[in-house]
Tab-separated table of C-alpha atoms in Angstrom:
chain	number	residue	atom	x	y	z
H	1	MET	CA	44.637	-37.746	-17.577
H	2	GLU	CA	41.914	-35.861	-15.744
H	3	ARG	CA	39.310	-37.865	-13.850
H	4	THR	CA	35.796	-37.702	-15.234
H	5	THR	CA	34.025	-39.040	-12.149
H	6	LEU	CA	33.221	-37.890	-8.628
H	7	THR	CA	32.753	-39.937	-5.483
H	8	VAL	CA	29.776	-39.435	-3.169
H	9	LYS	CA	31.865	-37.258	-0.865
H	10	GLU	CA	33.270	-35.207	-3.758
H	11	LEU	CA	29.804	-34.706	-5.244
H	12	ALA	CA	28.413	-33.614	-1.879
H	13	SER	CA	31.198	-31.061	-1.557
H	14	TYR	CA	30.798	-29.868	-5.153
H	15	LEU	CA	27.036	-29.356	-4.775
H	16	GLY	CA	27.150	-28.113	-1.196
H	17	LEU	CA	24.981	-30.993	0.006
H	18	SER	CA	25.345	-33.481	2.806
H	19	VAL	CA	26.657	-36.947	2.037
H	20	ASP	CA	23.386	-38.345	3.397
H	21	LEU	CA	21.376	-36.328	0.873
H	22	VAL	CA	23.542	-37.592	-2.000
H	23	TYR	CA	22.942	-41.172	-0.852
H	24	ARG	CA	19.201	-40.428	-0.711
H	25	LEU	CA	19.265	-39.087	-4.283
H	26	VAL	CA	20.979	-42.323	-5.335
H	27	ARG	CA	18.565	-44.526	-3.393
H	28	GLU	CA	15.572	-42.743	-4.952
H	29	ASN	CA	17.163	-42.803	-8.451
H	30	GLU	CA	16.999	-39.008	-8.625
H	31	ILE	CA	20.529	-38.703	-10.029
H	32	SER	CA	22.503	-40.829	-12.475
H	33	TYR	CA	25.329	-42.886	-11.016
H	34	VAL	CA	27.572	-45.841	-11.742
H	35	ARG	CA	28.217	-48.572	-9.197
H	36	ILE	CA	31.554	-50.329	-9.452
H	37	GLY	CA	31.755	-52.935	-6.751
H	38	ARG	CA	30.735	-51.090	-3.607
H	39	ARG	CA	31.750	-47.675	-4.945
H	40	ILE	CA	29.234	-45.184	-6.270
H	41	LEU	CA	30.570	-42.795	-8.884
H	42	PHE	CA	29.037	-39.896	-10.780
H	43	LYS	CA	30.115	-38.815	-14.246
H	44	LYS	CA	30.837	-35.080	-14.202
H	45	ASP	CA	28.957	-34.454	-17.446
H	46	SER	CA	25.905	-36.320	-16.097
H	47	VAL	CA	25.968	-34.192	-12.951
H	48	GLU	CA	26.028	-31.025	-15.068
H	49	ARG	CA	23.065	-32.254	-17.150
H	50	TRP	CA	21.189	-33.148	-13.943
H	51	LEU	CA	21.829	-29.641	-12.569
H	52	ASP	CA	20.576	-28.099	-15.821
H	53	ALA	CA	17.425	-30.229	-15.634
H	54	GLN	CA	16.824	-29.154	-12.030
H	55	GLU	CA	17.156	-25.528	-13.077
H	56	MET	CA	14.766	-26.031	-16.009
H	57	ASN	CA	12.183	-27.666	-13.735
H	58	LYS	CA	12.426	-24.752	-11.316
H	59	GLU	CA	11.966	-22.235	-14.131
H	60	LYS	CA	8.916	-24.104	-15.424
H	61	MET	CA	7.348	-24.101	-11.972
H	62	HIS	CA	7.899	-20.356	-11.575
H	63	SER	CA	6.486	-19.567	-15.028
H	64	GLY	CA	3.281	-21.449	-14.243
H	65	GLN	CA	3.949	-24.374	-16.567
H	66	GLU	CA	3.242	-27.828	-15.261
H	67	CYS	CA	6.256	-29.983	-14.459
H	68	ILE	CA	6.263	-33.666	-15.357
């Protein structure tokens, strides 16, 4: 069975971000995550939706529409 979650380190690698930035996104509730004990996990499908939302926000800003 294929895993459907990523760890902080795996997410950082996947997105090309630092681990510190991923922790900051978690701390500021900018990205969806699941905490199991001390572990922080990210559902792959949630990460993809978050990326799509980031792209949509960027497109809105460039087209002159106001971003909420």
